[in-house]
mmCIF file of C-alpha atoms and ligand atoms in Angstrom:
data_model
loop_
_atom_site.group_PDB
_atom_site.id
_atom_site.type_symbol
_atom_site.label_atom_id
_atom_site.label_comp_id
_atom_site.label_asym_id
_atom_site.label_seq_id
_atom_site.Cartn_x
_atom_site.Cartn_y
_atom_site.Cartn_z
ATOM 1 C CA MET A 527 -23.818 9.153 -8.847
ATOM 2 C CA PRO A 528 -20.447 10.890 -8.870
ATOM 3 C CA THR A 529 -20.596 14.576 -9.526
ATOM 4 C CA ASP A 530 -16.882 15.208 -9.171
ATOM 5 C CA ASP A 531 -15.808 16.194 -12.664
ATOM 6 C CA LEU A 532 -12.315 14.935 -11.909
ATOM 7 C CA ILE A 533 -13.381 11.346 -11.345
ATOM 8 C CA GLU A 534 -12.339 10.349 -14.826
ATOM 9 C CA ASN A 535 -12.995 6.671 -14.496
ATOM 10 C CA HIS A 536 -15.305 5.971 -11.617
ATOM 11 C CA GLU A 537 -15.728 2.281 -12.423
ATOM 12 C CA GLN A 538 -11.975 1.842 -12.287
ATOM 13 C CA THR A 539 -11.537 3.389 -8.873
ATOM 14 C CA CYS A 540 -14.677 2.557 -6.935
ATOM 15 C CA ARG A 541 -14.477 -0.963 -5.538
ATOM 16 C CA ARG A 542 -18.185 -1.183 -4.859
ATOM 17 C CA SER A 543 -19.457 -0.186 -8.287
ATOM 18 C CA ALA A 544 -16.823 -2.300 -10.034
ATOM 19 C CA ALA A 545 -17.536 -5.322 -7.859
ATOM 20 C CA LEU A 546 -21.234 -5.136 -8.661
ATOM 21 C CA ARG A 547 -20.429 -5.665 -12.332
ATOM 22 C CA THR A 548 -18.234 -8.702 -11.851
ATOM 23 C CA ALA A 549 -19.088 -12.128 -10.512
ATOM 24 C CA PRO A 550 -17.401 -12.809 -7.183
ATOM 25 C CA THR A 551 -14.301 -14.962 -7.499
ATOM 26 C CA ILE A 552 -13.416 -14.978 -3.837
ATOM 27 C CA GLU A 553 -11.816 -18.129 -2.496
ATOM 28 C CA HIS A 554 -11.102 -19.370 0.999
ATOM 29 C CA PRO A 555 -7.630 -20.936 0.921
ATOM 30 C CA PRO A 556 -6.755 -23.548 3.534
ATOM 31 C CA VAL A 557 -4.989 -22.139 6.577
ATOM 32 C CA VAL A 558 -1.208 -22.640 6.398
ATOM 33 C CA ARG A 559 0.439 -22.565 9.812
ATOM 34 C CA SER A 560 4.226 -22.938 9.907
ATOM 35 C CA THR A 561 6.728 -22.644 12.725
ATOM 36 C CA PRO A 562 7.369 -18.921 13.193
ATOM 37 C CA ASP A 563 10.837 -17.698 12.266
ATOM 38 C CA ALA A 564 12.405 -16.076 15.344
ATOM 39 C CA GLU A 565 13.938 -13.208 13.388
ATOM 40 C CA ILE A 566 10.676 -12.415 11.602
ATOM 41 C CA ALA A 567 8.747 -12.642 14.868
ATOM 42 C CA ALA A 568 11.154 -10.185 16.483
ATOM 43 C CA LEU A 569 10.724 -7.795 13.576
ATOM 44 C CA LEU A 570 6.927 -8.006 13.799
ATOM 45 C CA SER A 571 7.097 -7.136 17.482
ATOM 46 C CA SER A 572 8.576 -3.768 16.560
ATOM 47 C CA LEU A 573 5.382 -2.730 14.767
ATOM 48 C CA SER A 574 3.744 -0.039 16.890
ATOM 49 C CA ARG A 575 0.010 0.502 17.099
ATOM 50 C CA THR A 576 0.658 3.818 18.856
ATOM 51 C CA ARG A 577 2.854 5.072 16.018
ATOM 52 C CA TYR A 578 0.399 3.751 13.389
ATOM 53 C CA SER A 579 -2.453 5.596 15.110
ATOM 54 C CA ARG A 580 -0.405 8.794 15.149
ATOM 55 C CA PHE A 581 0.148 8.507 11.380
ATOM 56 C CA LEU A 582 -3.548 7.736 10.833
ATOM 57 C CA SER A 583 -4.647 10.707 12.890
ATOM 58 C CA ALA A 584 -2.255 13.085 11.124
ATOM 59 C CA ILE A 585 -3.333 11.941 7.658
ATOM 60 C CA THR A 586 -7.053 12.341 8.440
ATOM 61 C CA THR A 587 -6.670 15.779 10.019
ATOM 62 C CA PRO A 588 -7.305 17.942 6.914
ATOM 63 C CA ARG A 589 -10.815 18.359 5.510
ATOM 64 C CA THR A 590 -9.838 16.635 2.278
ATOM 65 C CA ARG A 591 -6.869 15.034 0.513
ATOM 66 C CA HIS A 592 -8.272 15.504 -2.959
ATOM 67 C CA SER A 593 -5.426 14.879 -5.430
ATOM 68 C CA LEU A 594 -5.327 18.534 -6.483
ATOM 69 C CA SER A 595 -5.869 20.139 -3.081
ATOM 70 C CA PRO A 596 -3.289 22.059 -1.057
ATOM 71 C CA GLU A 597 -4.115 19.698 1.823
ATOM 72 C CA PHE A 598 -2.933 16.728 -0.248
ATOM 73 C CA ARG A 599 0.417 18.501 -0.665
ATOM 74 C CA SER A 600 0.629 19.268 3.058
ATOM 75 C CA ILE A 601 0.041 15.655 4.038
ATOM 76 C CA MET A 602 2.533 14.490 1.428
ATOM 77 C CA ASP A 603 5.053 16.876 3.028
ATOM 78 C CA PHE A 604 4.280 15.339 6.426
ATOM 79 C CA ALA A 605 4.863 11.840 5.055
ATOM 80 C CA ALA A 606 8.066 12.931 3.317
ATOM 81 C CA THR A 607 9.469 14.347 6.537
ATOM 82 C CA GLU A 608 8.642 11.175 8.470
ATOM 83 C CA LEU A 609 10.362 9.004 5.872
ATOM 84 C CA GLU A 610 13.393 11.279 5.515
ATOM 85 C CA ASP A 611 13.827 11.310 9.277
ATOM 86 C CA ALA A 612 13.708 7.506 9.218
ATOM 87 C CA GLY A 613 16.585 7.425 6.721
ATOM 88 C CA TYR A 614 14.934 7.182 3.307
ATOM 89 C CA THR A 615 15.824 9.181 0.218
ATOM 90 C CA VAL A 616 12.550 10.829 -0.773
ATOM 91 C CA THR A 617 11.490 12.174 -4.167
ATOM 92 C CA ARG A 618 8.246 13.495 -5.621
ATOM 93 C CA ALA A 619 7.106 12.752 -9.165
ATOM 94 C CA PRO A 620 4.416 14.885 -10.827
ATOM 95 C CA VAL A 621 1.161 13.160 -11.831
ATOM 96 C CA SER A 622 -1.214 14.716 -14.374
ATOM 97 C CA VAL A 623 -4.809 14.835 -13.161
ATOM 98 C CA GLY A 624 -7.048 16.500 -15.723
ATOM 99 C CA ALA A 625 -5.643 19.964 -16.263
ATOM 100 C CA GLY A 626 -3.944 19.896 -12.863
ATOM 101 C CA THR A 627 -0.943 18.206 -11.320
ATOM 102 C CA SER A 628 -0.830 15.857 -8.347
ATOM 103 C CA ALA A 629 2.186 13.854 -7.162
ATOM 104 C CA ASN A 630 3.594 10.497 -6.141
ATOM 105 C CA LEU A 631 5.933 10.303 -3.159
ATOM 106 C CA ILE A 632 8.702 7.706 -3.511
ATOM 107 C CA ALA A 633 10.973 6.727 -0.628
ATOM 108 C CA HIS A 634 14.039 4.566 -1.266
ATOM 109 C CA LEU A 635 16.264 2.656 1.132
ATOM 110 C CA PRO A 636 19.071 0.917 -0.783
ATOM 111 C CA GLY A 637 19.904 -2.638 0.203
ATOM 112 C CA ARG A 638 23.396 -3.741 1.168
ATOM 113 C CA GLY A 639 23.640 -6.622 -1.274
ATOM 114 C CA THR A 640 26.503 -6.434 -3.730
ATOM 115 C CA ASP A 641 24.920 -8.345 -6.612
ATOM 116 C CA THR A 642 21.773 -7.348 -8.452
ATOM 117 C CA ARG A 643 19.251 -6.377 -5.860
ATOM 118 C CA ASN A 644 15.539 -7.066 -6.116
ATOM 119 C CA PRO A 645 13.464 -4.208 -4.724
ATOM 120 C CA VAL A 646 10.265 -4.793 -2.820
ATOM 121 C CA LEU A 647 7.550 -2.158 -3.053
ATOM 122 C CA ALA A 648 4.985 -1.251 -0.394
ATOM 123 C CA THR A 649 2.375 1.134 -1.773
ATOM 124 C CA ALA A 650 -0.861 2.977 -0.986
ATOM 125 C CA HIS A 651 -2.770 5.921 -2.393
ATOM 126 C CA LEU A 652 -2.688 9.048 -0.282
ATOM 127 C CA ASP A 653 -5.516 10.918 -1.987
ATOM 128 C CA SER A 654 -9.156 10.894 -0.903
ATOM 129 C CA VAL A 655 -12.402 11.857 -2.599
ATOM 130 C CA ASN A 656 -16.004 12.764 -1.848
ATOM 131 C CA GLU A 657 -18.090 11.696 -4.816
ATOM 132 C CA ALA A 658 -20.842 14.176 -3.967
ATOM 133 C CA GLY A 659 -18.549 17.067 -4.813
ATOM 134 C CA ARG A 660 -14.982 18.228 -4.690
ATOM 135 C CA SER A 661 -15.695 21.012 -2.185
ATOM 136 C CA LEU A 662 -17.198 18.602 0.364
ATOM 137 C CA PRO A 663 -15.306 16.917 3.226
ATOM 138 C CA ALA A 664 -13.360 13.814 2.191
ATOM 139 C CA PRO A 665 -11.751 12.436 5.353
ATOM 140 C CA GLY A 666 -10.858 9.174 3.593
ATOM 141 C CA ALA A 667 -9.917 7.456 6.831
ATOM 142 C CA ASP A 668 -10.324 3.889 5.649
ATOM 143 C CA ASP A 669 -9.910 4.834 1.962
ATOM 144 C CA ASN A 670 -7.032 5.329 2.254
ATOM 145 C CA ALA A 671 -5.433 6.917 5.295
ATOM 146 C CA SER A 672 -5.444 3.389 6.706
ATOM 147 C CA GLY A 673 -3.144 2.096 3.952
ATOM 148 C CA SER A 674 -1.026 5.259 3.785
ATOM 149 C CA ALA A 675 -0.378 5.089 7.531
ATOM 150 C CA GLY A 676 0.463 1.431 6.920
ATOM 151 C CA VAL A 677 3.172 2.413 4.428
ATOM 152 C CA LEU A 678 4.640 4.853 6.957
ATOM 153 C CA GLU A 679 4.533 2.275 9.748
ATOM 154 C CA LEU A 680 6.211 -0.379 7.589
ATOM 155 C CA GLY A 681 8.735 2.279 6.616
ATOM 156 C CA ALA A 682 9.547 3.025 10.249
ATOM 157 C CA VAL A 683 10.116 -0.649 11.060
ATOM 158 C CA LEU A 684 12.051 -1.515 7.885
ATOM 159 C CA ALA A 685 14.429 1.422 8.379
ATOM 160 C CA GLY A 686 15.599 -0.134 11.621
ATOM 161 C CA ARG A 687 17.310 -3.134 9.970
ATOM 162 C CA LYS A 688 19.918 -3.727 7.280
ATOM 163 C CA TRP A 689 18.563 -5.518 4.230
ATOM 164 C CA GLU A 690 20.110 -7.215 1.218
ATOM 165 C CA ASN A 691 17.520 -5.746 -1.163
ATOM 166 C CA ASP A 692 16.055 -2.289 -1.679
ATOM 167 C CA VAL A 693 12.959 -0.990 0.091
ATOM 168 C CA VAL A 694 10.773 1.247 -2.095
ATOM 169 C CA LEU A 695 7.742 2.899 -0.486
ATOM 170 C CA ILE A 696 5.241 4.807 -2.612
ATOM 171 C CA LEU A 697 2.297 7.054 -1.745
ATOM 172 C CA PHE A 698 0.334 7.645 -4.940
ATOM 173 C CA GLY A 699 -1.723 10.636 -6.002
ATOM 174 C CA GLY A 700 -4.532 10.567 -8.551
ATOM 175 C CA GLU A 701 -5.803 7.116 -7.596
ATOM 176 C CA GLU A 702 -9.380 8.287 -7.215
ATOM 177 C CA GLN A 703 -9.281 9.860 -10.685
ATOM 178 C CA GLY A 704 -8.350 6.564 -12.392
ATOM 179 C CA LEU A 705 -5.189 5.035 -10.841
ATOM 180 C CA LEU A 706 -3.255 7.874 -12.475
ATOM 181 C CA GLY A 707 -0.258 7.902 -10.125
ATOM 182 C CA SER A 708 0.415 4.181 -10.303
ATOM 183 C CA ILE A 709 -0.105 4.125 -14.085
ATOM 184 C CA GLU A 710 2.514 6.868 -14.501
ATOM 185 C CA TYR A 711 4.927 5.151 -12.103
ATOM 186 C CA VAL A 712 4.731 1.787 -13.878
ATOM 187 C CA GLU A 713 5.038 3.396 -17.324
ATOM 188 C CA ALA A 714 8.288 5.056 -16.241
ATOM 189 C CA LEU A 715 9.936 1.823 -15.034
ATOM 190 C CA THR A 716 12.676 0.546 -17.341
ATOM 191 C CA PRO A 717 12.505 -3.030 -18.676
ATOM 192 C CA GLU A 718 15.419 -3.900 -16.366
ATOM 193 C CA GLN A 719 13.647 -2.495 -13.318
ATOM 194 C CA ARG A 720 10.514 -4.489 -14.170
ATOM 195 C CA THR A 721 12.488 -7.714 -14.112
ATOM 196 C CA GLN A 722 14.157 -6.839 -10.810
ATOM 197 C CA ILE A 723 11.079 -6.099 -8.664
ATOM 198 C CA SER A 724 10.343 -9.151 -6.538
ATOM 199 C CA ALA A 725 7.122 -8.079 -4.827
ATOM 200 C CA VAL A 726 4.613 -5.224 -4.806
ATOM 201 C CA ILE A 727 2.251 -5.104 -1.824
ATOM 202 C CA ASN A 728 -0.458 -2.472 -2.156
ATOM 203 C CA MET A 729 -2.657 -1.495 0.786
ATOM 204 C CA ASP A 730 -6.020 0.120 0.134
ATOM 205 C CA MET A 731 -8.665 0.080 2.917
ATOM 206 C CA ILE A 732 -7.083 -1.996 5.658
ATOM 207 C CA GLY A 733 -8.914 -0.515 8.660
ATOM 208 C CA ARG A 734 -12.665 -1.132 8.531
ATOM 209 C CA ARG A 735 -13.951 -4.271 10.210
ATOM 210 C CA ASN A 736 -16.838 -5.412 8.014
ATOM 211 C CA THR A 737 -16.891 -8.976 9.341
ATOM 212 C CA ALA A 738 -17.251 -10.535 12.807
ATOM 213 C CA ILE A 739 -13.788 -12.101 12.606
ATOM 214 C CA SER A 740 -10.853 -9.919 11.539
ATOM 215 C CA GLY A 741 -10.244 -10.723 7.921
ATOM 216 C CA VAL A 742 -8.166 -9.769 4.914
ATOM 217 C CA MET A 743 -8.578 -10.294 1.212
ATOM 218 C CA ILE A 744 -5.465 -10.851 -0.902
ATOM 219 C CA GLU A 745 -6.104 -9.977 -4.535
ATOM 220 C CA GLY A 746 -3.711 -10.485 -7.424
ATOM 221 C CA GLY A 747 -3.188 -11.755 -10.952
ATOM 222 C CA GLN A 748 -1.666 -14.975 -12.288
ATOM 223 C CA ASN A 749 1.877 -13.629 -11.848
ATOM 224 C CA SER A 750 1.063 -12.813 -8.231
ATOM 225 C CA GLN A 751 0.167 -16.361 -7.227
ATOM 226 C CA PRO A 752 3.469 -17.234 -5.494
ATOM 227 C CA LEU A 753 3.349 -13.939 -3.582
ATOM 228 C CA MET A 754 -0.274 -14.594 -2.638
ATOM 229 C CA ASN A 755 0.689 -18.040 -1.330
ATOM 230 C CA GLU A 756 3.414 -16.455 0.809
ATOM 231 C CA LEU A 757 0.916 -13.986 2.249
ATOM 232 C CA VAL A 758 -1.575 -16.761 3.041
ATOM 233 C CA ALA A 759 1.186 -18.655 4.869
ATOM 234 C CA ALA A 760 2.298 -15.525 6.735
ATOM 235 C CA ALA A 761 -1.279 -14.794 7.807
ATOM 236 C CA GLY A 762 -1.627 -18.337 9.156
ATOM 237 C CA THR A 763 1.712 -18.271 10.941
ATOM 238 C CA TYR A 764 1.886 -14.760 12.371
ATOM 239 C CA THR A 765 -1.729 -13.492 12.599
ATOM 240 C CA GLN A 766 -5.275 -14.450 13.582
ATOM 241 C CA LEU A 767 -6.647 -13.180 10.275
ATOM 242 C CA SER A 768 -9.277 -15.021 8.312
ATOM 243 C CA VAL A 769 -8.024 -14.994 4.705
ATOM 244 C CA THR A 770 -9.802 -14.792 1.387
ATOM 245 C CA THR A 771 -8.151 -14.543 -2.013
ATOM 246 C CA SER A 772 -9.153 -13.416 -5.482
ATOM 247 C CA LEU A 773 -7.545 -13.595 -8.897
ATOM 248 C CA ASN A 774 -9.782 -10.821 -10.178
ATOM 249 C CA PRO A 775 -7.732 -7.668 -9.556
ATOM 250 C CA PHE A 776 -9.572 -4.365 -9.920
ATOM 251 C CA ALA A 777 -9.954 -0.791 -8.748
ATOM 252 C CA SER A 778 -6.679 -0.054 -6.982
ATOM 253 C CA ASP A 779 -3.006 0.637 -7.605
ATOM 254 C CA HIS A 780 -1.951 -3.006 -7.864
ATOM 255 C CA VAL A 781 -3.678 -3.195 -11.270
ATOM 256 C CA PRO A 782 -1.130 -1.257 -13.395
ATOM 257 C CA PHE A 783 1.668 -3.428 -11.947
ATOM 258 C CA ILE A 784 -0.261 -6.617 -12.676
ATOM 259 C CA ASP A 785 -1.075 -5.391 -16.179
ATOM 260 C CA ALA A 786 2.686 -4.978 -16.700
ATOM 261 C CA GLY A 787 3.264 -8.593 -15.626
ATOM 262 C CA LEU A 788 4.721 -7.774 -12.198
ATOM 263 C CA PRO A 789 4.066 -9.782 -9.011
ATOM 264 C CA ALA A 790 1.693 -7.356 -7.291
ATOM 265 C CA VAL A 791 -1.125 -7.833 -4.805
ATOM 266 C CA LEU A 792 -3.739 -5.781 -3.052
ATOM 267 C CA THR A 793 -4.248 -6.429 0.643
ATOM 268 C CA ILE A 794 -7.651 -5.117 1.752
ATOM 269 C CA GLU A 795 -10.082 -5.576 4.630
ATOM 270 C CA ALA A 796 -12.424 -8.555 4.198
ATOM 271 C CA ASP A 797 -15.748 -7.797 2.488
ATOM 272 C CA ASP A 798 -14.710 -4.252 1.590
ATOM 273 C CA ARG A 799 -17.882 -3.822 -0.482
ATOM 274 C CA ALA A 800 -19.843 -3.774 2.785
ATOM 275 C CA ASN A 801 -18.197 -0.453 3.634
ATOM 276 C CA THR A 802 -20.746 1.916 2.091
ATOM 277 C CA ASP A 803 -19.088 4.971 3.636
ATOM 278 C CA VAL A 804 -16.140 5.161 1.237
ATOM 279 C CA HIS A 805 -16.002 8.299 -0.925
ATOM 280 C CA THR A 806 -18.363 10.113 1.497
ATOM 281 C CA ASP A 807 -17.951 12.378 4.522
ATOM 282 C CA ARG A 808 -18.757 9.352 6.703
ATOM 283 C CA ASP A 809 -15.372 7.652 6.127
ATOM 284 C CA THR A 810 -14.023 9.036 9.396
ATOM 285 C CA LEU A 811 -11.286 8.109 11.829
ATOM 286 C CA ALA A 812 -13.853 6.867 14.362
ATOM 287 C CA THR A 813 -14.840 4.030 12.023
ATOM 288 C CA VAL A 814 -11.313 2.653 11.631
ATOM 289 C CA ASP A 815 -10.137 -0.250 13.779
ATOM 290 C CA PRO A 816 -6.331 -0.009 14.107
ATOM 291 C CA SER A 817 -6.128 -3.562 15.454
ATOM 292 C CA LEU A 818 -7.310 -4.928 12.091
ATOM 293 C CA ALA A 819 -4.789 -2.768 10.259
ATOM 294 C CA MET A 820 -1.998 -3.965 12.553
ATOM 295 C CA GLU A 821 -2.809 -7.605 11.794
ATOM 296 C CA ILE A 822 -2.676 -6.928 8.060
ATOM 297 C CA LEU A 823 0.628 -5.098 8.544
ATOM 298 C CA ARG A 824 2.039 -8.132 10.396
ATOM 299 C CA MET A 825 1.199 -10.352 7.435
ATOM 300 C CA ASN A 826 2.633 -7.906 4.924
ATOM 301 C CA LEU A 827 5.790 -7.201 6.920
ATOM 302 C CA ALA A 828 6.584 -10.902 7.329
ATOM 303 C CA VAL A 829 6.529 -11.378 3.561
ATOM 304 C CA LEU A 830 8.360 -8.133 2.749
ATOM 305 C CA ALA A 831 11.137 -9.011 5.214
ATOM 306 C CA THR A 832 11.569 -12.436 3.669
ATOM 307 C CA HIS A 833 11.976 -10.858 0.231
ATOM 308 C CA LEU A 834 14.316 -8.193 1.580
ATOM 309 C CA GLY A 835 16.691 -10.641 3.247
ATOM 310 C CA VAL A 836 18.304 -9.655 6.533
ATOM 311 C CA VAL A 837 22.000 -8.846 6.333
ATOM 312 C CA ARG A 838 23.790 -11.028 8.833
ATOM 313 C CA ASP A 839 27.584 -11.073 9.138
ATOM 314 C CA GLY A 840 30.272 -9.655 6.915
ATOM 315 C CA PRO A 841 31.298 -6.168 5.841
ATOM 316 C CA LEU A 842 28.642 -3.744 4.736
ATOM 317 C CA VAL A 843 28.831 -2.123 1.347
ATOM 318 C CA ASN A 844 28.665 1.640 1.215
ATOM 319 C CA ASN A 845 25.184 2.755 0.167
ATOM 320 C CA GLU A 846 26.695 5.562 -1.901
ATOM 321 C CA VAL A 847 28.352 3.051 -4.176
ATOM 322 C CA VAL A 848 25.562 0.553 -4.654
ATOM 323 C CA GLY A 849 22.539 2.795 -4.160
ATOM 324 C CA ALA A 850 22.765 4.642 -7.436
ATOM 325 C CA ALA A 851 19.818 2.963 -9.175
ATOM 326 C CA ASP A 852 16.934 5.405 -9.555
ATOM 327 C CA TRP A 853 13.580 4.075 -8.361
ATOM 328 C CA SER A 854 12.008 7.486 -8.209
ATOM 329 C CA ALA A 855 10.673 7.492 -11.768
HETATM 330 ZN ZN1 ZN B 1275 -8.876 3.507 -2.200
#
């Protein structure tokens, strides 16, 4: 039973309790194995398990990352510095959590395309929680340092190439109190921005191996089906992952995007409900398997890169001129 008075909607944020209420709709799509694209394969090879593990370790260092804690702010500062150093423009947006204020961190890398550009979003929640009480340790290693480190790792790799479309990376606050950061972000998007976004890939719990074979679940809504198909194909072509899918999105930051009709998915470790350590002091770094996270990042990066479009020949357009659109809502 949660005793944290700031968990405003426990059923909305706890995957286990929410899953118990709903009938499983998990499917096992056929494996799709295509010929790997050389450019994508080269990009995937620049993912670094060493760098990912450094991010993971840094994010799990404080005792808690409760949305309203000073430690949450410190880790957000760490992430901001990493992304700024990589070349992103970084902004923070306030997020109301009860009577307090948390934050979203938004990092933007404008594309070089001259026409309308279609941003891709990679997202994760940075906050953690211990349901037994706000003063107790909440290492949140799997939930969700694993996904937050994933955003930083994707950010490091994506900053090393020139893309046609915009990269937008978001670390949300207030997820554990009811998806508050993602709800506020989506509400602030203009109608034009909503039509431009081509993909939202959310990562929440990508590091605990609950199954004998490394596996991922891809979860989305009806509007996410093409994106889900792309992820299934990328998993078959570039990874050894066993893939399951679900059209019953719940309990993470992909939901507000899906509710707004956007093509959003959650990528999450297979059988996440088997991880009974989430939201306790047992969700520690020692229980995370970076090799599973790296496989999920390979799948996600292959699809993000395809949406972003590599800039090949021809003159580059000055970012100052075309990068004016504000994605930092
Ligand atoms: Zn989570």
